[in-house]
Structure formats: structure tokens, C-alpha cells
Coordinates of C-alpha atoms in Angstrom, one line a residue:
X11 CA 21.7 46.7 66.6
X12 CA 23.5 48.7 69.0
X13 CA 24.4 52.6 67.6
X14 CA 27.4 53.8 65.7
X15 CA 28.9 55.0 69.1
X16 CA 28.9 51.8 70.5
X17 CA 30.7 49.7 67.5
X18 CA 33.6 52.5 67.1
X19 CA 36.4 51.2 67.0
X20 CA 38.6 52.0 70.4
X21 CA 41.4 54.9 70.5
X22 CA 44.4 53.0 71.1
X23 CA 48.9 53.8 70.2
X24 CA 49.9 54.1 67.2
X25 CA 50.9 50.6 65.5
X26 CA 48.6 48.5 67.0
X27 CA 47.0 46.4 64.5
X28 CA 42.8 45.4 64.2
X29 CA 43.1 42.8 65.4
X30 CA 45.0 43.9 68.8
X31 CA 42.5 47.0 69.4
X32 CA 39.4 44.4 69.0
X33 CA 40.3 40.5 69.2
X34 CA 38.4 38.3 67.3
X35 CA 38.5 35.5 69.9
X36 CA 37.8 35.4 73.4
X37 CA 39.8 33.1 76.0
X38 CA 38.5 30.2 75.1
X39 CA 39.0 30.3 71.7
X40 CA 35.4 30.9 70.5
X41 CA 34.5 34.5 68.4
X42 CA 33.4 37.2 70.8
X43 CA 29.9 38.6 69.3
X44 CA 31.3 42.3 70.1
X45 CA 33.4 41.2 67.1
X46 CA 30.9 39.6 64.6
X47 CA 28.6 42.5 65.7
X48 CA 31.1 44.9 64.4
X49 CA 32.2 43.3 61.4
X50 CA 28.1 43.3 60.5
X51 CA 27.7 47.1 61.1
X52 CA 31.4 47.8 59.2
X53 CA 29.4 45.7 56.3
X54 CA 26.2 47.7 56.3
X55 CA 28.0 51.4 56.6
X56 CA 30.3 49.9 53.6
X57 CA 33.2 50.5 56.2
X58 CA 35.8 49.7 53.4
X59 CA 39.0 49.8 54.7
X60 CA 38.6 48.6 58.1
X61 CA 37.0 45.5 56.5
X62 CA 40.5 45.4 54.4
X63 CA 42.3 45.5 57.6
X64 CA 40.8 43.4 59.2
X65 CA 40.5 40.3 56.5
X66 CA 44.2 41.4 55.7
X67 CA 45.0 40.2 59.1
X68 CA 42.8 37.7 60.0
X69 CA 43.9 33.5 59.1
X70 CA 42.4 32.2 56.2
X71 CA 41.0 29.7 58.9
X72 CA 39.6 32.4 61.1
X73 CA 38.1 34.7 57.8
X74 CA 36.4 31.1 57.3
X75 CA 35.0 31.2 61.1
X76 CA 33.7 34.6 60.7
X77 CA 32.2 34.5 57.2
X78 CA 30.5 31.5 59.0
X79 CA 29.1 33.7 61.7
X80 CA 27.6 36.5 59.3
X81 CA 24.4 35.9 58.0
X82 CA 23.7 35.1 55.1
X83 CA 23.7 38.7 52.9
X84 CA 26.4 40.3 54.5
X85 CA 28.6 37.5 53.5
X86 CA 28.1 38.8 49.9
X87 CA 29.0 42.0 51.0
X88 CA 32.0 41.5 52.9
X89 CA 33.8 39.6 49.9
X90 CA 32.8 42.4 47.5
X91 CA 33.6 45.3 50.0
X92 CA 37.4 43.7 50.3
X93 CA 37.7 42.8 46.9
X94 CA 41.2 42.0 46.0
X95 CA 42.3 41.8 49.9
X96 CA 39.9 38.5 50.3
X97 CA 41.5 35.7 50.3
X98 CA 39.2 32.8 48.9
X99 CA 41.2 30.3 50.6
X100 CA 38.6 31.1 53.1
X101 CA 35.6 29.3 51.3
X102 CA 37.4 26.0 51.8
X103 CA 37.2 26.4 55.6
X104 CA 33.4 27.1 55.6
X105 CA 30.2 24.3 55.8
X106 CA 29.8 23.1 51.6
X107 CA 26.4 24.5 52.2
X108 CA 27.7 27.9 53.2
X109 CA 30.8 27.9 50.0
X110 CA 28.1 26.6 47.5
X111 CA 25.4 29.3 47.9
X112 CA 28.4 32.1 48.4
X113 CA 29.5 30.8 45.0
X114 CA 26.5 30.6 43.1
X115 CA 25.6 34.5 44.3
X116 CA 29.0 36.1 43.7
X117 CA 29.5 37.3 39.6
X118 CA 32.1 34.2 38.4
X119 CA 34.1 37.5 37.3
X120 CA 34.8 38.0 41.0
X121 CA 35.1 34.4 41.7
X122 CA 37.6 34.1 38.5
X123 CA 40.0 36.8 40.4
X124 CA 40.1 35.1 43.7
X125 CA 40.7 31.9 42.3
X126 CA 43.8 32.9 40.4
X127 CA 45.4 33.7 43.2
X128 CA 45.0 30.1 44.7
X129 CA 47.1 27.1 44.5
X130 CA 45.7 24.6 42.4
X131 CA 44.5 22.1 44.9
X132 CA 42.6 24.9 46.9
X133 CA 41.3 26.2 43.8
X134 CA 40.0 22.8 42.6
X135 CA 39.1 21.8 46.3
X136 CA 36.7 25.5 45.7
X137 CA 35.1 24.2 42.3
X138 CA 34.1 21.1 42.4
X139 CA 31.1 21.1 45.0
X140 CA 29.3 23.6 42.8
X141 CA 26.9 23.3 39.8
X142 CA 28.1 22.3 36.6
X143 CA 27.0 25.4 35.1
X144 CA 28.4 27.7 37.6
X145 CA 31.4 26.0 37.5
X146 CA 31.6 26.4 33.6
X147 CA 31.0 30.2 34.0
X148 CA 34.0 30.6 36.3
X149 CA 36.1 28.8 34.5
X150 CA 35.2 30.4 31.6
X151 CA 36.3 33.9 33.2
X152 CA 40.0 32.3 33.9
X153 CA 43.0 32.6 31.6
X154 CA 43.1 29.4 28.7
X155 CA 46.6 28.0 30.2
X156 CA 44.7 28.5 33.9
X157 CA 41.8 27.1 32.9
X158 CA 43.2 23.9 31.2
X159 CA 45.0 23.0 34.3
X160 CA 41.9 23.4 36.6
X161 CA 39.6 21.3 33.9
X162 CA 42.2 18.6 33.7
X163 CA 42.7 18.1 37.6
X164 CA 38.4 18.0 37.7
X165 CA 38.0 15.3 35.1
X166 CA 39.6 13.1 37.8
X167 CA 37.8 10.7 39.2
X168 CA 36.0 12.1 43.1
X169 CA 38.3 11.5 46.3
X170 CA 41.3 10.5 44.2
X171 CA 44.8 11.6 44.4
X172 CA 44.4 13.9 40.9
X173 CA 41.3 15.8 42.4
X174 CA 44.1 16.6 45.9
X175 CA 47.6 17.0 44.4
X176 CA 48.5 20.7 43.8
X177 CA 50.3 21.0 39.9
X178 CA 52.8 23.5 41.3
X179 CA 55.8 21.9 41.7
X180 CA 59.6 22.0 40.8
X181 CA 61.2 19.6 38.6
X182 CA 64.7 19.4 36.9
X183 CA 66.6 17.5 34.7
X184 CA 69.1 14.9 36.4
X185 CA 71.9 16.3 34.4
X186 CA 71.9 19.6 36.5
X187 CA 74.3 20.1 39.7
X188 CA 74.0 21.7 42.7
X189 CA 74.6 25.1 41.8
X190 CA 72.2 25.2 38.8
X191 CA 69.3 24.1 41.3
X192 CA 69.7 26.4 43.8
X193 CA 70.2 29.3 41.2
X194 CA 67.1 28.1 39.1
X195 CA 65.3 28.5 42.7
X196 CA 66.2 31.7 43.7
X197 CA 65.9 33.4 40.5
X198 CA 62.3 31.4 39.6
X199 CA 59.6 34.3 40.8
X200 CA 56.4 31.4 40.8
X201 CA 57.7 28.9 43.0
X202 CA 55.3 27.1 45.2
X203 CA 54.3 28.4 48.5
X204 CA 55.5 25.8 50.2
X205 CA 57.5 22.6 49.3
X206 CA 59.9 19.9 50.9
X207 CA 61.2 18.4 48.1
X208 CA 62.2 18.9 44.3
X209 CA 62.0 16.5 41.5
X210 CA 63.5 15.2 39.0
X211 CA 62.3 14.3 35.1
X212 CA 63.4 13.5 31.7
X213 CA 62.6 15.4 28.5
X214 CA 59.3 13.4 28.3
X215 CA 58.4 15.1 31.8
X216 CA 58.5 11.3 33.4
X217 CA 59.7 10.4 36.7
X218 CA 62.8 10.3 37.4
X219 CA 63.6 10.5 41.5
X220 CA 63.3 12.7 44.1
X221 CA 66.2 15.2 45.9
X222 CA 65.0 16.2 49.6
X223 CA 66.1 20.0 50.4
X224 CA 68.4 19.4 53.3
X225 CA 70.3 16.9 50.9
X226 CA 70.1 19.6 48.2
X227 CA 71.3 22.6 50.8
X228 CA 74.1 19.6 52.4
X229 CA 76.1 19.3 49.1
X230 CA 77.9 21.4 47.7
X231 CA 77.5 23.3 44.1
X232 CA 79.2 20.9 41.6
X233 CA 77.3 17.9 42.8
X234 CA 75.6 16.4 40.2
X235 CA 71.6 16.4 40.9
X236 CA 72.0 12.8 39.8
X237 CA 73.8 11.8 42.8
X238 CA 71.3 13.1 45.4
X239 CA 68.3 11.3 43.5
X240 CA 66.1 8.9 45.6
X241 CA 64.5 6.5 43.0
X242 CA 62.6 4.8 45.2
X243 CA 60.6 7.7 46.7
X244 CA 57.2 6.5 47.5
X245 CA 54.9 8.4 44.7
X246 CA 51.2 8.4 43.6
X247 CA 49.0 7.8 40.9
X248 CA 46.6 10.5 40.2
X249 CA 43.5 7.5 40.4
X250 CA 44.7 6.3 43.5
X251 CA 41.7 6.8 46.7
X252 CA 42.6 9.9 48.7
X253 CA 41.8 7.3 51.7
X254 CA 44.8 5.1 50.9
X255 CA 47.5 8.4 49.8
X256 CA 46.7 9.5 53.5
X257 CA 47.4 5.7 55.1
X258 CA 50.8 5.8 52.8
X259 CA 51.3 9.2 54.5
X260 CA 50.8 7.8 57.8
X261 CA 52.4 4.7 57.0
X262 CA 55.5 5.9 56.1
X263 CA 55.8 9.4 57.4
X264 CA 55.8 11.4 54.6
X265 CA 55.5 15.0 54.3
X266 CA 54.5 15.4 50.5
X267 CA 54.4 13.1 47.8
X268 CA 54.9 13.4 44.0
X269 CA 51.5 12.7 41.7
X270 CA 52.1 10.4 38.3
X271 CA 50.1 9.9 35.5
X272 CA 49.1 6.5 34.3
X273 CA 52.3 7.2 31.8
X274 CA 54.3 7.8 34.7
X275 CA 54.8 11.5 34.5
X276 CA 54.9 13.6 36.7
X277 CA 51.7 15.7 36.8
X278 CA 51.4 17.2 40.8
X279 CA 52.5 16.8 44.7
X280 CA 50.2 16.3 47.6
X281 CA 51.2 17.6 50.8
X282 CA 50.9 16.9 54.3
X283 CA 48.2 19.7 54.6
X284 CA 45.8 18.4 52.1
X285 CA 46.4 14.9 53.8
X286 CA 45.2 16.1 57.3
X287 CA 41.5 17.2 55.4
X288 CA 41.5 13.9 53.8
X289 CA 41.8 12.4 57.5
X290 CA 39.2 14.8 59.2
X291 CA 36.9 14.3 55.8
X292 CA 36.9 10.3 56.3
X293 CA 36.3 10.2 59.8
X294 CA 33.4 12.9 59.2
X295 CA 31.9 11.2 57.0
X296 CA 32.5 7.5 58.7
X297 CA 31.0 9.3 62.3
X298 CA 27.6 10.3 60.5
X299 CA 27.6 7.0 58.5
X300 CA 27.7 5.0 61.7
X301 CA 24.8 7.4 62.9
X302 CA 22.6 6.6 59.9
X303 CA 23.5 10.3 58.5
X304 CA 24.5 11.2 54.9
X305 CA 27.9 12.4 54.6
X306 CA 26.9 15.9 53.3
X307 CA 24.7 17.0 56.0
X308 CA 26.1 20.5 57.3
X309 CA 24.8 22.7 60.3
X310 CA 24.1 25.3 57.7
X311 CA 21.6 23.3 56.2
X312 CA 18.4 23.9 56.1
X313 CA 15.4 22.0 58.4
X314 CA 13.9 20.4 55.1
X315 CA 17.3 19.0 53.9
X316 CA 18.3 17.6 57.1
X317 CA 14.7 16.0 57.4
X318 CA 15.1 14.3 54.0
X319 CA 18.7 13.1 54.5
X320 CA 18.0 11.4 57.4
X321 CA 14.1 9.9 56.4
X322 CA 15.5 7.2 54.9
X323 CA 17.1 5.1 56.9
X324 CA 14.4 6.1 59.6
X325 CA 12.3 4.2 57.0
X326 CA 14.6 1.1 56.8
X327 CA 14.9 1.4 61.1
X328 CA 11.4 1.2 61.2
X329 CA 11.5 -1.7 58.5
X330 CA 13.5 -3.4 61.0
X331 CA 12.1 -2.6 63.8
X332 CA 9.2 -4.4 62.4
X333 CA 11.1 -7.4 62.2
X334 CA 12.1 -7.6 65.3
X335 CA 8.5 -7.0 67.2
X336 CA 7.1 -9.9 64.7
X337 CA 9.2 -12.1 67.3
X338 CA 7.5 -11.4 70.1
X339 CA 4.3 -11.7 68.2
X340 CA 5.3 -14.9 67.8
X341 CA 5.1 -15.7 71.7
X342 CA 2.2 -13.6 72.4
X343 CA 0.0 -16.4 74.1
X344 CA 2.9 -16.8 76.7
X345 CA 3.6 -13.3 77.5
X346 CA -0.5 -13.0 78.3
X347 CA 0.4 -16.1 80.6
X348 CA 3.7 -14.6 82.3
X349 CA 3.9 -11.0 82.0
X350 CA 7.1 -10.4 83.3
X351 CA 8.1 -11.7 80.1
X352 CA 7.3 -9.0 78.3
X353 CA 8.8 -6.6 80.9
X354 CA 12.1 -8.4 81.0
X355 CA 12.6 -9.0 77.1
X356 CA 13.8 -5.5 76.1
X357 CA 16.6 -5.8 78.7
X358 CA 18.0 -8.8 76.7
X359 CA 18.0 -7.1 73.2
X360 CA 18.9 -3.6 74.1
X361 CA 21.9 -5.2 76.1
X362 CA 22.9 -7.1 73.2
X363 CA 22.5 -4.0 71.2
X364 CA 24.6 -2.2 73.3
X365 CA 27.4 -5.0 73.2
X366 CA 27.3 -5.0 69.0
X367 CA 27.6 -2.1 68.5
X368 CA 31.2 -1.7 70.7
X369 CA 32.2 -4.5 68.4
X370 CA 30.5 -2.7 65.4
X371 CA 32.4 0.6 66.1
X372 CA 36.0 -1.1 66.3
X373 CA 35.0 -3.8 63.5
X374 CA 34.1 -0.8 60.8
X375 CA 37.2 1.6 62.2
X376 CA 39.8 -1.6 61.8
X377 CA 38.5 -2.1 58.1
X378 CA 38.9 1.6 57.1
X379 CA 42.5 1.2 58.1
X380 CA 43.3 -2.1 57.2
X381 CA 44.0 -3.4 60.3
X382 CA 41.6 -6.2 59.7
X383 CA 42.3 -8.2 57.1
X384 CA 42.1 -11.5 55.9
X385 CA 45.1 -12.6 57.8
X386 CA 44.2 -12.0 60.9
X387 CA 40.4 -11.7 61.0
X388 CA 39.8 -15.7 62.3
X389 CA 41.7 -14.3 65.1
X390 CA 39.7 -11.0 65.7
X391 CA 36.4 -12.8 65.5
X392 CA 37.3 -15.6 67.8
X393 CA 38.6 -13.2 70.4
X394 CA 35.6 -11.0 70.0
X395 CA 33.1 -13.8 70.5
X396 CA 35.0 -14.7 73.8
X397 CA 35.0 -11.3 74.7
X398 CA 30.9 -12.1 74.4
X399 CA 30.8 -14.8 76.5
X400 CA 33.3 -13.5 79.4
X401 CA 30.7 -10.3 79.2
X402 CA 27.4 -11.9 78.6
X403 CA 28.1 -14.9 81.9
X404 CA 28.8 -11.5 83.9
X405 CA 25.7 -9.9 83.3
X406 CA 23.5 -13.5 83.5
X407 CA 25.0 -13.3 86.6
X408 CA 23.4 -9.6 87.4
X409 CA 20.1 -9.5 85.7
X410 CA 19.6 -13.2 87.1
X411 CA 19.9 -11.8 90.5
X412 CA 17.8 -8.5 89.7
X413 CA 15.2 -10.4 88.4
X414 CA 14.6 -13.1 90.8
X415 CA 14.7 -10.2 93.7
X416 CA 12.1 -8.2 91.0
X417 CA 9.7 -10.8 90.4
X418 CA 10.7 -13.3 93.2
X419 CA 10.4 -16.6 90.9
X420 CA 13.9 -18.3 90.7
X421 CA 13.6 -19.9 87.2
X422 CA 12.9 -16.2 85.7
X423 CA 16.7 -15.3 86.6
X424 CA 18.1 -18.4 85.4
X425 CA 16.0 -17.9 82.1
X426 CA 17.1 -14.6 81.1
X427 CA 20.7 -15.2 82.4
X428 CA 20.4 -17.8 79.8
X429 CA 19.4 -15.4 77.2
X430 CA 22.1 -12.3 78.0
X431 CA 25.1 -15.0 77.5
X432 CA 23.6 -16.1 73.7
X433 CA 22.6 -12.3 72.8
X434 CA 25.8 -11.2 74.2
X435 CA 28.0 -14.0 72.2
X436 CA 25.8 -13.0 69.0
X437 CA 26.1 -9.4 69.5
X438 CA 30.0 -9.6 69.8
X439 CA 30.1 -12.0 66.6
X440 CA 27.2 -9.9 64.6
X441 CA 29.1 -6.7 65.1
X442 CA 32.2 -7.9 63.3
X443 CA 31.0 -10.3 61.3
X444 CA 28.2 -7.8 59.9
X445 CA 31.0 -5.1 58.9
X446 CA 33.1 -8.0 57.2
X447 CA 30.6 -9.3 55.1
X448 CA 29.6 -5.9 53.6
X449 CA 33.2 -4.8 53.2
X450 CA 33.8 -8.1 51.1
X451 CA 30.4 -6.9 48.9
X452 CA 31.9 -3.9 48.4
X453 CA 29.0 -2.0 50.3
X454 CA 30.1 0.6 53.2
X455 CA 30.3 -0.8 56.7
X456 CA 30.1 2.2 58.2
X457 CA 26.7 2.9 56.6
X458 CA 24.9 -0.3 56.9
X459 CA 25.9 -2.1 60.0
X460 CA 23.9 -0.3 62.1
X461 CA 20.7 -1.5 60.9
X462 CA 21.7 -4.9 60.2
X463 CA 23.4 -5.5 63.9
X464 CA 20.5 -4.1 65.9
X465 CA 18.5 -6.1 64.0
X466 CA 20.2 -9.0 64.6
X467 CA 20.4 -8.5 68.6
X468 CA 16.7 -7.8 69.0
X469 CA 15.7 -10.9 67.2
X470 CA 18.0 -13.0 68.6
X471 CA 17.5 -11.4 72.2
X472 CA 13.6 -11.8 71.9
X473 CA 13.6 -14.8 70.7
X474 CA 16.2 -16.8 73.0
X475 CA 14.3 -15.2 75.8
X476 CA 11.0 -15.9 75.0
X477 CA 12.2 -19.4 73.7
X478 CA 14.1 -20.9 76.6
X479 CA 11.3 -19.1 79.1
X480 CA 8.7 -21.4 76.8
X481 CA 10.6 -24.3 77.0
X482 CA 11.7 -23.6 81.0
X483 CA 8.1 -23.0 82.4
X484 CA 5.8 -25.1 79.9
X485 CA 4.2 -22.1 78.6
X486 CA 1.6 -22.8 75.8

């Protein structure tokens, strides 16, 4: 650790800001270690009010980055240090590793405060990864009316639109004008934040329509509400799959829409922001799945978690592995006769691999979206298994001619040219075909295609190989 002289803080005019005397970033975005290295020795000297200044300035994004970049104690310490001037918001932007053992350490009284001054989605978005019990002990530290909100929006069901919708919203009856509206706004002190659009509802708090704000700023005062209602705004339920809100969103280009009950009231509003996470969250989670990686894996985590994540389906590759070597053991009197055979056969299966899983990776990322469907998948699979043949006749064509100038016998290229056209074809079809199946099972494509296409590529690769080199040479 470099002395107190080193980690002052520069003389520089009057008004500049923390942040503009020592910049957390460098020019290519990433945090400069002169900075994390100062923000550790403000924490250890309990350098209180430079630690206010600078959280007080910094994004909630960026507090996230650098909270991130402490270790693991001084974490703790910065969030008590700043007290009132942290804004938990930050938690969300950290690894679930990182916000879980943060929350479990801090006193729920301290939790309590910062979640109060959250919006509900962030707040619930900030709860729900930890323990039941620590949960329970935060919530217990929140006002009753606070508290009820926040329990309600938890019992939803995981990933639906109740667990992402914010409960802050504004809502009127249709019988207002104009006028009324705007003056309810501007003299309302807990409006949300942010919002696009306000509502309207009967006495029963049901659904009534929607009034956007530059309709609402367009008209004048004595406009009736009613006249500037859009019934057919696209809305939620609070079960529906975050996954399909955010398609709707993308769908239809929406910036926020309103939450209903199963009664049809109106209960919350989920906005474009929390839409983008849902996005980033899915393709996370379908990236690791397609790498044989559970969706919760973090880089904070420890060696020991990562190792048992990812053991089991090692175990199942090695299971299938297995599989495929028992096809060659099948043919191991003619690979002792012609052992080029053995040399070449790995060519043909990892090609095929190779091929599957390009059809694999668009297959599983058309299903997600709902691109492929039953409508149009005939048409998908037959243009992916001539995409197989056009690809597997082009390299017969080049590992025929590399193999007859490798081992100088002509019926060895002809052979496994043979064999790269039929693991090529059943690559292209086993990759989309694969994914399809399991989606109409209602398992995860993106988890279990992997395994199941590579094995289907290596035993079909080995075994039209070593088949059609049997039957070509007279081996025995």
C-alpha cells in the first residue's frame, strides 16, 4: 500500500468536483487502480466525507463497478462509512454472488434504510436472490404499508411480469379533464421517477385505458381524460414470462407497459429499463447454457462452486463420449488392418460436430424468439439439410484430395468423402431437429443440445466411416 502522501488527493480550483480532480476511468473506459487504490485507503483511514463525495457523484452503475473492484471487507465498510449518501441501487449492478454476501453481512436495519429509498422493482430485484431468513429480517425492519407491497410483488411467480413491474405509477379516473391531471401531477410530491404514460381506472382500481404524455400536454385543460384514452394499449399480466413482456416490447416498440392482475386491475408498469436486463439476463443465461454452464455461475464465485456447477455435465459429456468410442470398438479388427482408419475417423466426426453445432446455435436462438415455429419449421429443416449437403460434397471434395495425397491409396479419399457428405447432412438436420424436439418436451434447448448433437455427429461420423471403409476395402 503506497503512503498517505501518495493517495492525497491533488490541489486543484475551487469547484471542481471528485470526480474531475481523480477520474474513476481511464480512456478506455476501464477503472484506473490509482482510483480503486484510493477509495481502499479513504475506507481504512474512515475518510468519511470524501467517500460521501465521491459515491454522491459517482452512477449507480459505476458505484456498482467499484464496489466490485474492492475486496471483499472494505465493501462493508464503504456502505456503512456513506451511510445515507449510498445508493443501493448499486447492489443490483454487482455479480449475485457479490450482492448476496454484501447482504447477508450488512445489519437488515441498514439494509431496511436503503431499500426505502428504492423503487419497487429495484427493491424487489435486491431481495429476492437472498435467504429466506435474511430476507424476512429486512422486511421485517420496513414500514407495514412498505412491507406489504414488497411481500406481495415476491409471492409472484420467478421471471414473471409481477416479480419486474415497479407499483409506482399514476392512475386517474376517466371522469377527470385535462386540467385536473396536470394539476394532480404537479402538486403530487411521490410521483415516479420516471414515467411515459398515465393511466386510467375505475373505482374498483380496474383497467380502464391509457393517456400517453404528449397527448396529455397536446390538449388543452377542459378535455375530458376520457377522450385521450387508448383502450387497446398493449398491457400485462403480472404471471406472464418476463421472456415474452420483453419480445411484446420489442415487438411492438413500447417504452413501458401497464401490469394487471388476474382481475384485471391495475397493480404496476414495467419499463423499458427493466426490459433491457430481462434481454441481457436471457441471453446470459442462454450463452452459458449452450456452454454446458449453469445460469448462476458468477466470476465472483468461488473455485469450489464453479467446479461443482460445471461437474455435471462433464459427467454426462463423458457419458457420451463413451458412446461414441463404443463405435469404433465396434470396428477394431479393421482399424488393426488399415490404420489410417483410425487416423482419419476423428476428422469426420469433429467436422460434423463443427457443422451441428452452427445449426444448433441458430436452431436454439430462433426458438427463444419465436422465429421458429410450427409454420415454418418444414421449411427451416429442409433448407438446413441442403445447406448440409452443399457443405458436406465440398469438403468430400477436400479431405478426399488430402487424404489420397496423405496416404496415397485412392479408395481412402473416396471413402471418407463419402462419410463427410452423410455426417455433414446429419449434423445440419441433428442440430435443428435436436433443439425442436426438446422444446416440444418442454426441456431447455439451450441446455441440452449440446450433448445430444455431438453425440449424434461422432456416432454417426465413426460409424459411416468405418462402415463404408468395411464395405469398400473388404475389411474383416
Amino acid at each position: 500500500m503506497a503512503d498517505d502522501v501518495d493517495l492525497a488527493q491533488p490541489v486543484a480550483p475551487e469547484g471542481l468536483s471528485a470526480l474531475d480532480r481523480m477520474p474513476m476511468r481511464n480512456d478506455d473506459g476501464d477503472i484506473r487502480p490509482e482510483f480503486v487504490e484510493a477509495i481502499s485507503h479513504a475506507v481504512q483511514v474512515a475518510d468519511t466525507a470524501f467517500l460521501k463525495e465521491i459515491v454522491g457523484e459517482l452512477h449507480e452503475a459505476d458505484l456498482g463497478d467499484l464496489i466490485e473492484a474492492l475486496d471483499a471487507d472494505e465493501r462493508i465498510s464503504l456502505i456503512e462509512l456513506t451511510g445515507a449518501d449510498f445508493d443501493f441501487s448499486a447492489l443490483n449492478e454487482v455479480d449475485d454472488t457479490v450482492r448476496e454476501e454484501l447482504l447477508e453481512d450488512l445489519p437488515p436495519e441498514t439494509v431496511a434504510e436503503g431499500v426505502r429509498e428504492l423503487d419497487s422493482d429495484d427493491a424487489v430485484e435486491l431481495l429476492q436472490g437472498v435467504d429466506e431468513e435474511v430476507q424476512d429480517e429486512i422486511l421485517e425492519k420496513l414500514p407495514l404499508s412498505e412491507r406489504v407491497a414488497l411481500e406481495r410483488s415476491l409471492t409472484y411467480p420467478e421471471n414473471s411480469a409481477g416479480r419486474r413491474m415497479q407499483t409506482e405509477f399514476i392512475a386517474m379516473p376517466p371522469d377527470w379533464n385535462v386540467g385536473q391531471a396536470i394539476d394532480y401531477m404537479r402538486e403530487t410530491p411521490d410521483l415516479p421517477d420516471r414515467f411515459y404514460e398515465i393511466y386510467s381506472v375505475d373505482a374498483d382500481q380496474r383497467w380502464q385505458g391509457a393517456v400517453s404524455l404528449d397527448a396529455l400536454l397536446r390538449a388543452r385543460r377542459p378535455v375530458p381524460l376520457a377522450d385521450l384514452i387508448d383502450e387497446d394499449r398493449r398491457r400485462v399480466s403480472v404471471l406472464d414470462d418476463q421472456e415474452e413482456v420483453a419480445r411484446m416490447f420489442g415487438k411492438y416498440n413500447l417504452v413501458a407497459a401497464p401490469v394487471v392482475d388476474t382481475d384485471d386491475r391495475l397493480v404496476g408498469v414495467i419499463t423499458i429499463d427493466d426490459v433491457v436486463d430481462v434481454i441481457e439476463e436471457e441471453a446470459d443465461e442462454d450463452l452459458k447454457a449452450l456452454g454446458g454452464v449453469t445460469s448462476d455461475e458468477e466470476l465472483s464465485d468461488n473455485f469450489w462452486t464453479i467446479a461443482k456447477g460445471r461437474f455435471t455435465w462433464l459427467l454426462i459429456n463423458l457419458a457420451t463420449a463413451f458412446i461414441a468410442s463404443s463405435v469404433l470398438g465396434l470396428f477394431e479388427d479393421q482399424l488393426q488392418q488399415m490404420v489410417a482408419l483410425a487416423v482419419l475417423a476423428p476428422i469426420v466426426a469433429s467436422q460434423g460436430g463443427n457443422a451441428a453445432t452452427q445449426t444448433m446455435t441458430v436452431a436454439v436462438r430462433a426458438l427463444a424468439t419465436r422465429q421458429l415455429n410450427p409454420n415454418n419449421a418444414m421449411r427451416i429443416v429442409i433448407r438446413e439439410g441442403l445447406v448440409g449437403l452443399i457443405n458436406g460434397l465440398a469438403f468430400a471434395l477436400i479431405t478426399g484430395i488430402a487424404a489420397f495425397a496423405w496416404f496415397k491409396t485412392p479408395g481412402l479419399g473416396i471413402v471418407i468423402g463419402l462419410a463427410m457428405i452423410c455426417n455433414l447432412i446429419a449434423g445440419a438436420l441433428g442440430g435443428i431437429l435436436i433443439p425442436m424436439v426438446l422444446e416440444r418436451v418442454r426441456a431447455d434447448p439451450a441446455v441440452a443440445s449440446g450433448t445430444f448433437v455431438t453425440t449424434v455427429t461422432d456416432v454417426v461420423g465413426f460409424f459411416a466411416f468405418l462402415g463404408i471403409a468395411t464395405l469398400w476395402f473388404g475389411l474383416k
